[in-house]
Coordinates of C-alpha atoms in Angstrom, one line a residue:
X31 CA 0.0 0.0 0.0
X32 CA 1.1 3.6 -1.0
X33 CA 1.5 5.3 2.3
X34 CA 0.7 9.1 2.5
X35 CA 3.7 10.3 4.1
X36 CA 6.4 8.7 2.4
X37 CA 7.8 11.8 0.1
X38 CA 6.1 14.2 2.5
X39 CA 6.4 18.2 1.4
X40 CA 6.9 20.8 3.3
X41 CA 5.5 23.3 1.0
X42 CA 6.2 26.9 0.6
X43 CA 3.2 28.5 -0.6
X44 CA 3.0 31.5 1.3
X45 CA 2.4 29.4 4.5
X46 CA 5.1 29.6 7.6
X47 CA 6.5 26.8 9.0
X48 CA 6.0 26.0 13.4
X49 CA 9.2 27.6 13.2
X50 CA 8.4 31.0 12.5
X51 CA 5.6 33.5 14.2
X52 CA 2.2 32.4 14.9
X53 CA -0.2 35.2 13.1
X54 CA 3.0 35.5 10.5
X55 CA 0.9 32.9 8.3
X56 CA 0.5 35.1 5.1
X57 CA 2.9 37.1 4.2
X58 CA 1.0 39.9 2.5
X59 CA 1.2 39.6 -1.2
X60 CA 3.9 36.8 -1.6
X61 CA 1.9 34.1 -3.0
X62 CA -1.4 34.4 -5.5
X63 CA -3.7 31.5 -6.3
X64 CA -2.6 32.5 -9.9
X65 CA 0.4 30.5 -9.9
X66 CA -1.1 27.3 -8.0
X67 CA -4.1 25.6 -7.2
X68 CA -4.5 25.4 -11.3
X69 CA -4.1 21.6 -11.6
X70 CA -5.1 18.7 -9.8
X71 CA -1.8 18.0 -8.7
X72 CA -1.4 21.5 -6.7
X73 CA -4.7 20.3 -4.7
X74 CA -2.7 16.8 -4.0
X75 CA 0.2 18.6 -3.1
X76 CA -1.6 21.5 -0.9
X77 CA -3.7 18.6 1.4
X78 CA -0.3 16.7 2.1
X79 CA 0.8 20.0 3.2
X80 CA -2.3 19.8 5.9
X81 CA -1.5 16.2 7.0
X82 CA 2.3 17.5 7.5
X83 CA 1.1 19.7 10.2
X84 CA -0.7 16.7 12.2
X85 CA 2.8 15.4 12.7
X86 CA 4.4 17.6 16.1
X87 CA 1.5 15.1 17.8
X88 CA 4.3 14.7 20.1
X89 CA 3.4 18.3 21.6
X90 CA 0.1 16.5 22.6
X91 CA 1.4 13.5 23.9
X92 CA 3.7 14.8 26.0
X93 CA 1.8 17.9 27.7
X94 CA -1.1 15.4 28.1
X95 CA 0.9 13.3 30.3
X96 CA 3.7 15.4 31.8
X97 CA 0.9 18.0 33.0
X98 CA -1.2 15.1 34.9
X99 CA -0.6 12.8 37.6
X100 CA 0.8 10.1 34.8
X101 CA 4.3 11.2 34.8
X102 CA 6.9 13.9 35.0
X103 CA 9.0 15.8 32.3
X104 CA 12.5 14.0 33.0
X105 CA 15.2 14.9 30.9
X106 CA 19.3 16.1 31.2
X107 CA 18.2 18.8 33.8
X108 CA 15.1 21.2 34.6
X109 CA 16.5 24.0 32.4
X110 CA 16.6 21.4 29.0
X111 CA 13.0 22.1 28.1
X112 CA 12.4 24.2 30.6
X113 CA 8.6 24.5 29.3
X114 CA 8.1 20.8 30.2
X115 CA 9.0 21.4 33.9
X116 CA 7.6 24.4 34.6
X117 CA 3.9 22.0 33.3
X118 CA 5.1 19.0 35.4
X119 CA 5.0 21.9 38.5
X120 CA 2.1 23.8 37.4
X121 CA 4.6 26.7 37.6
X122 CA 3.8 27.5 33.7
X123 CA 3.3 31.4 32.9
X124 CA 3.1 33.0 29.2
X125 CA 6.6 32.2 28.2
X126 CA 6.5 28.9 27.9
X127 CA 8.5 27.2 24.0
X128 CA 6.3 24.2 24.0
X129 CA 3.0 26.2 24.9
X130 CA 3.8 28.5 21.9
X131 CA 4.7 25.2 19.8
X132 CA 1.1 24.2 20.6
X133 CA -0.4 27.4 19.2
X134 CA 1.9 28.0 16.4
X135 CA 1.1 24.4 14.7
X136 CA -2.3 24.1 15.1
X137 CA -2.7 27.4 13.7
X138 CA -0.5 26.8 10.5
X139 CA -2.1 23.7 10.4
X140 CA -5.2 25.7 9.8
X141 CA -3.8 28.2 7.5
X142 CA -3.0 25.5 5.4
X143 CA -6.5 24.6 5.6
X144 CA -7.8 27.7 4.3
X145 CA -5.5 28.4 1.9
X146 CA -7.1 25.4 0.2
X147 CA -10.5 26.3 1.0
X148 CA -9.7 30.2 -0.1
X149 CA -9.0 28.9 -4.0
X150 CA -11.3 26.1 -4.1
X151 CA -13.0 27.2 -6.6
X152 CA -10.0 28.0 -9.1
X153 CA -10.4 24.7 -11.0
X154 CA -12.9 21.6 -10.2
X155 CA -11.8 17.5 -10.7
X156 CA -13.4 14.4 -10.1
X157 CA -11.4 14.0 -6.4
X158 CA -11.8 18.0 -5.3
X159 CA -14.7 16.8 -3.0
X160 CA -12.8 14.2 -1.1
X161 CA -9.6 16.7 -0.5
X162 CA -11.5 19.7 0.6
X163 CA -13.3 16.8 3.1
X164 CA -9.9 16.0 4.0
X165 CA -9.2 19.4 5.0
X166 CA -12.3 20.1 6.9
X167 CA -11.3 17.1 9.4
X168 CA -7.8 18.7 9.9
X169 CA -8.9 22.0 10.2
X170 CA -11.2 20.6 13.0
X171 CA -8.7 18.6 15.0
X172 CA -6.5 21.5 14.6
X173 CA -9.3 24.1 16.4
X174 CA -10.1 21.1 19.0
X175 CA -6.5 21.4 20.2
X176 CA -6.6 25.0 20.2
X177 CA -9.6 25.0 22.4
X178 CA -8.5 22.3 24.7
X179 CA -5.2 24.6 25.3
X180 CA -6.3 27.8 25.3
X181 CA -10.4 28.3 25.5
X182 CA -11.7 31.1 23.5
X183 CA -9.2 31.9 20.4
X184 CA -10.0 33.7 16.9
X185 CA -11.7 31.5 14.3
X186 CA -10.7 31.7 10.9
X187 CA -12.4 29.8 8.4
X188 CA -11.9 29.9 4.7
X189 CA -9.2 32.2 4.4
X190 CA -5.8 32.8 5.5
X191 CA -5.5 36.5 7.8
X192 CA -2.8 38.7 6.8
X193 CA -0.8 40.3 8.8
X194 CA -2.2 43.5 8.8
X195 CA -5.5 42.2 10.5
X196 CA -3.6 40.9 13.4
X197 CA -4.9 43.8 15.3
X198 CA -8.5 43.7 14.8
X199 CA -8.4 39.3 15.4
X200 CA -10.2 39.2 18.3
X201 CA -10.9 36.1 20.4
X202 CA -13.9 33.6 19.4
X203 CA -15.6 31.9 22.1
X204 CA -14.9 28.4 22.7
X205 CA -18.9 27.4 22.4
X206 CA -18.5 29.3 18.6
X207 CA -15.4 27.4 18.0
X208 CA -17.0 24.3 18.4
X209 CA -19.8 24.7 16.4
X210 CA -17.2 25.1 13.6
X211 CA -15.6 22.0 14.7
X212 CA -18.8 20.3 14.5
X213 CA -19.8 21.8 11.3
X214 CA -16.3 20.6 9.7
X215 CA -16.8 16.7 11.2
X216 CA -20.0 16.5 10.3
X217 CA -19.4 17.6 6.5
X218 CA -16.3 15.6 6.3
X219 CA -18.2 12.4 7.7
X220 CA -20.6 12.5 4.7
X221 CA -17.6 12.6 2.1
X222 CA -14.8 10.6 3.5
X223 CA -15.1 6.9 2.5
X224 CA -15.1 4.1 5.4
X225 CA -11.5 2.9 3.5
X226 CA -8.5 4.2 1.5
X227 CA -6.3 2.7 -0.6
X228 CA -3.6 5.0 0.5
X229 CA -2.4 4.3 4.2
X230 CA -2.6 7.0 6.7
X231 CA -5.7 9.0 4.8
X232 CA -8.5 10.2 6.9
X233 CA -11.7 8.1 6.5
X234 CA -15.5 8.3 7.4
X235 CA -15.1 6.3 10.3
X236 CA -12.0 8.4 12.4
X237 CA -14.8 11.4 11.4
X238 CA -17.5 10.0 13.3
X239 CA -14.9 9.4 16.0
X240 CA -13.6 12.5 16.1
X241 CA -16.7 13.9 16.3
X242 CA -17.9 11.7 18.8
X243 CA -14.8 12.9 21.2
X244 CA -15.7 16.7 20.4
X245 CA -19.2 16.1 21.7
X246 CA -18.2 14.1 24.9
X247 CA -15.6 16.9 25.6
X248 CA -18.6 19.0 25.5
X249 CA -20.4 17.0 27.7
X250 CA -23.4 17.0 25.0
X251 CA -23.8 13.0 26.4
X252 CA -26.7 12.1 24.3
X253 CA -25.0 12.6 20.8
X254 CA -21.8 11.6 21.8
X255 CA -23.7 8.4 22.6
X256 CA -25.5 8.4 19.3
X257 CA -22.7 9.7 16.8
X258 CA -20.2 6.8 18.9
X259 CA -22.5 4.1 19.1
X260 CA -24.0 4.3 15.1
X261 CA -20.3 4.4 14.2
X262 CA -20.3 0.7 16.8
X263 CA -23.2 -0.7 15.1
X264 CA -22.3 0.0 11.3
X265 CA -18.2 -0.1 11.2
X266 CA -17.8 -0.3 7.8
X267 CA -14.1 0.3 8.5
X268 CA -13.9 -2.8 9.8
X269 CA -12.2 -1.8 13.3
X270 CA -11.5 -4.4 16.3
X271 CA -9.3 -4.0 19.3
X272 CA -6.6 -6.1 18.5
X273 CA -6.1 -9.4 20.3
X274 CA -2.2 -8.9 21.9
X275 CA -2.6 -5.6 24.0
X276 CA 1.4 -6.4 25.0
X277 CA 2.3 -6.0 21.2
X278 CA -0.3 -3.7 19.8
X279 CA 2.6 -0.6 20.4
X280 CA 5.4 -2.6 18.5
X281 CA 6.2 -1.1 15.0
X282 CA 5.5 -4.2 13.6
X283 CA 1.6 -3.7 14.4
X284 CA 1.4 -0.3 13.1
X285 CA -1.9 0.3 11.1
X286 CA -4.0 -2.5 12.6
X287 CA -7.7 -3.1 12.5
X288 CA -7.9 -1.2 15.9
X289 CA -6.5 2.1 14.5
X290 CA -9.6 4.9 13.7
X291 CA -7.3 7.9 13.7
X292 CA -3.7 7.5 13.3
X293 CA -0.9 10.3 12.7
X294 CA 1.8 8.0 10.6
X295 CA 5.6 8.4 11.0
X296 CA 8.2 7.1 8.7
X297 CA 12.2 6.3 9.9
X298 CA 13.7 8.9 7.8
X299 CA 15.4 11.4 8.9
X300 CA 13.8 15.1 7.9
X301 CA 14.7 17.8 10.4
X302 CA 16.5 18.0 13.2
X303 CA 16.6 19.0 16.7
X304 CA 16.2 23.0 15.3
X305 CA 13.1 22.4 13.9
X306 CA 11.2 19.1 15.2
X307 CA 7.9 19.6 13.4
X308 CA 10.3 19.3 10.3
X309 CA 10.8 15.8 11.1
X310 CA 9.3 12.2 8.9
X311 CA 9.7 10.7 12.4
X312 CA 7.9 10.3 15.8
X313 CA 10.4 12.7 18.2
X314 CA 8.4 11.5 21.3
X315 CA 9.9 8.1 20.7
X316 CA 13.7 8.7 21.4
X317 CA 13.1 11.3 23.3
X318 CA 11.3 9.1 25.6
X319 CA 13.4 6.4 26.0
X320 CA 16.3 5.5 28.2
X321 CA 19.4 7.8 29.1
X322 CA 22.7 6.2 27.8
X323 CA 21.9 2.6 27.6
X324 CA 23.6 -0.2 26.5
X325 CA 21.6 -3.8 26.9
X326 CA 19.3 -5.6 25.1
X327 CA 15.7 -4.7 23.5
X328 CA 15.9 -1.2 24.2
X329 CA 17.6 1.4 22.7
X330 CA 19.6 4.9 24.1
X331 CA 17.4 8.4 23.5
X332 CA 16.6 11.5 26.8
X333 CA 14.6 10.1 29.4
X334 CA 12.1 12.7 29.1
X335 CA 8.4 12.3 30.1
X336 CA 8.7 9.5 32.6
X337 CA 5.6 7.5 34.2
X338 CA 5.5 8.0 37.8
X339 CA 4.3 5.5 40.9
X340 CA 1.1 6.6 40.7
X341 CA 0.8 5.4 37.5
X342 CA 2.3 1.9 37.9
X343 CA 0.5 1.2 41.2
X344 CA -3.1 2.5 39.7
X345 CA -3.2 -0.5 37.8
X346 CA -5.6 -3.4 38.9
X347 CA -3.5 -6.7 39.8
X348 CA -3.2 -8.9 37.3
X349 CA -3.9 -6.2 34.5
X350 CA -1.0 -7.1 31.6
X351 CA -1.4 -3.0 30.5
X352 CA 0.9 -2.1 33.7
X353 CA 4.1 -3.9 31.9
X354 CA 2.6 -2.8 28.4
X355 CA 2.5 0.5 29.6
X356 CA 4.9 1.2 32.2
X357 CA 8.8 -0.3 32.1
X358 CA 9.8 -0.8 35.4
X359 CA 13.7 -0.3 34.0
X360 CA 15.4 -2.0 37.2
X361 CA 13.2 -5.1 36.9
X362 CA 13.6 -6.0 33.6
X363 CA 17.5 -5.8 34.1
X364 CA 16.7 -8.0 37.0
X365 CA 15.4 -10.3 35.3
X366 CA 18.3 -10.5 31.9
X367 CA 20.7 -13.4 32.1
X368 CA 23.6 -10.7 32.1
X369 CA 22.1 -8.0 34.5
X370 CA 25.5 -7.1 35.7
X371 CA 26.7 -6.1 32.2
X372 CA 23.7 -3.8 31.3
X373 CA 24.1 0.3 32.1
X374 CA 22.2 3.3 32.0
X375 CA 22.5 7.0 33.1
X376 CA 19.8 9.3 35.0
X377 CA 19.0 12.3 34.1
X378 CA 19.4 15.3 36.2
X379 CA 15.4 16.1 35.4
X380 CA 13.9 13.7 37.1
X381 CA 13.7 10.0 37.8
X382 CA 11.1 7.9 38.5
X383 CA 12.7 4.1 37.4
X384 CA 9.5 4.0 34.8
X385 CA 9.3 4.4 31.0
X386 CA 6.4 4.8 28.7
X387 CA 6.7 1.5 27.4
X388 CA 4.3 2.1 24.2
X389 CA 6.2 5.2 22.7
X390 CA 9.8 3.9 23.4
X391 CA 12.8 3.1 21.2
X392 CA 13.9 -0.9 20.6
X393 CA 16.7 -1.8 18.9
X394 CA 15.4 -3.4 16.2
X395 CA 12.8 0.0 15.5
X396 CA 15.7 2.5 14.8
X397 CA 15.1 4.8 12.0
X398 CA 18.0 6.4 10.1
X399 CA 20.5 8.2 10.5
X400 CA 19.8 9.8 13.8
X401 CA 17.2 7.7 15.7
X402 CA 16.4 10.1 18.5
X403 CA 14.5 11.6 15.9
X404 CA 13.2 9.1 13.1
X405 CA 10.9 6.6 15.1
X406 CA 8.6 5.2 12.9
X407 CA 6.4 4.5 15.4
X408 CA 3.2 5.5 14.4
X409 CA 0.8 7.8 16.8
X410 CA -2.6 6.8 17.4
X411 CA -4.8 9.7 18.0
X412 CA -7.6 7.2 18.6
X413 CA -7.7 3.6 18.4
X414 CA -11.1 1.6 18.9
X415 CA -10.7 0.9 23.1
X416 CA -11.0 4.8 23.1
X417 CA -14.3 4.4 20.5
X418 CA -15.4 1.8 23.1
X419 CA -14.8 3.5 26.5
X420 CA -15.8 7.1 24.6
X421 CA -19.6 5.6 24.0
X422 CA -19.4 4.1 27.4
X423 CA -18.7 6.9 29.1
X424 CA -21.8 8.5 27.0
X425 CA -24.3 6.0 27.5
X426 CA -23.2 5.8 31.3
X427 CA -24.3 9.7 31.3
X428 CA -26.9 9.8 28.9
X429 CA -28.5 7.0 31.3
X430 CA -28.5 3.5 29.7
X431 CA -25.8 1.8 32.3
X432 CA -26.1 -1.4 30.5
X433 CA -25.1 -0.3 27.3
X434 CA -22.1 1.6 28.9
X435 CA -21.1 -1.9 30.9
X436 CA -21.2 -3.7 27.4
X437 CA -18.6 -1.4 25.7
X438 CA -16.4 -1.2 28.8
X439 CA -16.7 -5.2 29.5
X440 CA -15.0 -5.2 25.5
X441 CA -12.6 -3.4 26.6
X442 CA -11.8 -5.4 29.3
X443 CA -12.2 -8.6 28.2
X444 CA -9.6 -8.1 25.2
X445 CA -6.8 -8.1 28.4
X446 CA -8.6 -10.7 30.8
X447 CA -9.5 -8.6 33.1
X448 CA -13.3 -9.4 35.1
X449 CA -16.3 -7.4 33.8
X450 CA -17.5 -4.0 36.0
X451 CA -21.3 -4.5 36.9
X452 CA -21.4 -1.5 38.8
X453 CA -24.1 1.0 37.9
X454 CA -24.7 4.9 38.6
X455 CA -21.3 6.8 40.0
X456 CA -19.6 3.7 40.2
X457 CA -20.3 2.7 36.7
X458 CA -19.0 6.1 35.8
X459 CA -15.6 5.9 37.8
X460 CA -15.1 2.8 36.6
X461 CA -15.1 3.7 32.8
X462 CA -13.3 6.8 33.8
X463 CA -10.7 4.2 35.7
X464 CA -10.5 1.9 32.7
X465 CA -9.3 4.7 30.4
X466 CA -6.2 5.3 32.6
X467 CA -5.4 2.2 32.6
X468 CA -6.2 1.7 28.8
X469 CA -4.6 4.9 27.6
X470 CA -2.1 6.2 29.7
X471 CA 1.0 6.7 28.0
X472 CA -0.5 8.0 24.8
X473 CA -1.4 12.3 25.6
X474 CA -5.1 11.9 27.2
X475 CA -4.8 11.9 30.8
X476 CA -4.5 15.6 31.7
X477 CA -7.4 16.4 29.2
X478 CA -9.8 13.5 30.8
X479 CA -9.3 15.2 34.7
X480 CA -9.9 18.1 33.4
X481 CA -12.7 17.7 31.4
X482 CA -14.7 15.5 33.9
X483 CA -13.6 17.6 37.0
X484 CA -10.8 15.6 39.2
X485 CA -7.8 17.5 38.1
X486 CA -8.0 19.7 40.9
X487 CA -7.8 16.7 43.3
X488 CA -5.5 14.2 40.9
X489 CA -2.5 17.0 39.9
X490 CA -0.6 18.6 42.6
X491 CA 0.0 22.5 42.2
X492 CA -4.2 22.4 40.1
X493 CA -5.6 25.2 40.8
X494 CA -9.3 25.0 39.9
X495 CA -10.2 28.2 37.6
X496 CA -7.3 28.6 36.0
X497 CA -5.2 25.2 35.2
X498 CA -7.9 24.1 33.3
X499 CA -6.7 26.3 30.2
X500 CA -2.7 27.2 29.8
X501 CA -1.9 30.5 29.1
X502 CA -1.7 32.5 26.0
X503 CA 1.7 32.9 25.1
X504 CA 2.8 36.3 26.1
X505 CA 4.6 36.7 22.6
X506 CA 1.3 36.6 20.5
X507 CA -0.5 38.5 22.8
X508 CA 1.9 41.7 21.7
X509 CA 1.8 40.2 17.9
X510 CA -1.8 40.8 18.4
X511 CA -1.7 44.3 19.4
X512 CA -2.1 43.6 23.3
X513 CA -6.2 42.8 22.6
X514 CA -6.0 39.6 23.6
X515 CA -6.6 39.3 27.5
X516 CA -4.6 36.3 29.0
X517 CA -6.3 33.6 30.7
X518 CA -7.4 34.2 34.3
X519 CA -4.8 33.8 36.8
X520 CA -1.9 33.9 34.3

């Protein structure tokens, strides 16, 4: 199968890459429609600009961890990504790198969008349809992150902003923002086809997933339980949670009949550590794994984002997720017939003796030539076990508890674990319970305490009213002309 990304462009077409300013996306009169978007080809070319942007999903994956009770930022000291730390502490103020990453991406994500949408008209061919449906997911998972982050931010649809309406780009409200996410899922859902040919294209089903997450995040329980289950009951896509949970994360099992929406990675090498969204590769992957080692299975990368006690002793006995999803480093060198002969360094970070075990670099996984940076370890966004415990936790809330046990006790059952019979509040802990120990590891954690209340007594340093969002980096608040207040208590 062709796969998407192999040949990836970064394309220069008036669009800035994560690198450069937020609100610097058009330079004003650098690029016209005359010279592009005439042919088919420029359309092709323009949507695998889009995915491109999908690919810092790294960002996600480690903020959603590193800023919840799942692990802590690690690394060669507190001052090498200082950003990460100042999260882990809840410390975090409007100069933060990785918070501005966040913004920056999303939005040229976006830009990219709209430049498509902005000269979709120019010409019209049998596949236009399907690409601008393409682009209407993207732009929508591109605004939900925004709005996760930050809350209210200015909604641009259509259209690119140039730079001289920077002043007058006021922020939307988050409840308008969604509506537009909606509006995008929903229109993409009735164009995208259940399969592609190509690997790593969005389909109909990661739409109705997607959507289905946007609606549970908005607590609108009854849809979300509609939108999620119909998607259950048809699955033309053909998804299942794939038997082996304690190989699903190998790069061998990449693109499986359990992955919905799936960010894909190749082993080559791209950028480099200047500019990471540059890269082919899955950064999160070496720079999660382990600090200087030399022994078998694993490979050397940073030590960053490291799974804490908690984490490892949340997990119900006998649960085979805890090894999948936690290394416990010092045991399994206990446990090698040359223990003695196997090193490792610790950084000066943090240290907890855990590694996320699903995102980490193995020997025999290296991409080339510098595997700190070329993982090809794809990133699932969301795999069916979050389909399954996203419609329970929306029929659990929309009041049909035996419905919500049937799609948790899948869940379940797929890693031997007993089924929950629980009902009311317990039946609801429970689902919120399994998801920890289903997805921790992969960027949701943070996101689910917030969104269903417990971060204030889960994270240490919450403070409820104003943790919930991050702050809006100081730097585009003065690109913006200072008319952009910053979040409460920032």
């Amino acid at each position: 199968m062709k796969n998407i990304y192999q040949g990836l462009l970064i394309l220069t077409l008036g669009m800035v890459t994560a690198c450069d300013s937020l609100l610097d996306i058009d330079p004003e009169f650098t690029q016209d429609a005359e010279n592009f978007f005439n042919t088919e080809e420029d359309f092709d070319r323009a949507i695998i600009g889009v995915y491109d942007m999908m690919q810092p999903a790294y960002l996600n994956m480690w903020i959603g961890e590193i800023a919840s009770d799942n692990a802590i930022a690690g690394g060669e000291s507190v001052n090498d990504s200082r950003g990460l730390h100042e999260i882990e502490n809840m410390t975090h103020g409007g100069v933060n790198q990785e918070l501005r990453a966040v913004m920056r991406v999303n939005y040229t994500g976006i830009a990219r969008a709209n430049y498509i949408f902005e000269n979709q008209d120019n010409i019209d061919f049998d596949g236009k349809a399907l690409i601008l449906a393409e682009a209407k997911f993207m732009r929508a998972y591109f605004y939900f992150n925004l709005v996760n982050y930050f809350g209210d931010m200015p909604l641009i649809v259509d259209r690119r902003i140039s730079i001289s309406e920077i002043p007058n780009a006021e922020r939307t409200p988050r409840a308008a923002i969604y509506e537009q996410i909606e509006s995008d899922l929903g229109e993409a859902m009735e164009v995208l086809p259940w399969t592609f040919s190509e690997t790593g294209r969005l389909t109909r089903g990661a739409a109705m997933a997607m959507l289905g997450k946007v609606l549970l995040y908005q607590n609108k329980y009854a849809e979300a339980a509609t939108i999620l289950g119909d998607l259950i009951a048809d699955n033309q896509g053909g998804y299942e949670l794939f038997p082996d949970y304690s190989t699903l994360f190998l790069n061998e099992n990449r693109n499986v009949s359990e992955d919905v929406f799936t960010i894909q990675f190749s082993g080559l090498q791209g950028g480099d550590y200047g500019c990471l969204v540059c890269l082919n590769g899955n950064a999160a992957v070496g720079f999660q794994s382990i600090r200087q080692y030399d022994g078998p299975f694993y490979a050397d990368g940073n030590s960053y984002n490291l799974p804490t006690q908690d984490l490892y002793d949340a997990f119900e006995e006998g649960d085979i997720r805890r090894e999948a999803t936690v290394l416990d480093l010092d045991a399994f060198i206990a446990a090698q017939p040359n223990p003695d002969e196997i090193t490792y360094a610790i950084g000066g970070g943090g240290h907890t003796g855990f590694y996320n075990n699903k995102y980490i670099k193995r020997l025999d996984e290296r991409g080339l030539p510098d595997d700190d940076l070329t993982s090809p370890l794809n990133y699932r966004a969301i795999r069916w076990a979050d389909v399954l415990l996203m419609a329970a936790e929306a029929f659990q809330r929309s009041g049909n508890d035996e419905r919500a046990r049937t799609e948790l006790n899948k869940v379940r059952a797929r890693v031997n674990m007993p089924d929950v019979s629980s009902s009311d509040d317990a039946l609801y802990q429970a689902i919120l319970n399994e998801r920890r120990y289903e997805l921790s590891g992969e960027g949701f954690r943070f996101f689910d305490l917030v969104r269903t209340g417990q971060a204030g007594e889960r994270i240490d340093g919450f403070i409820t009213g104003q943790h919930e969002v991050f702050p809006i980096p100081q730097v585009e608040i003065d690109l913006a002309g200072g008319i952009w207040e910053q979040n409460p208590g920032y």
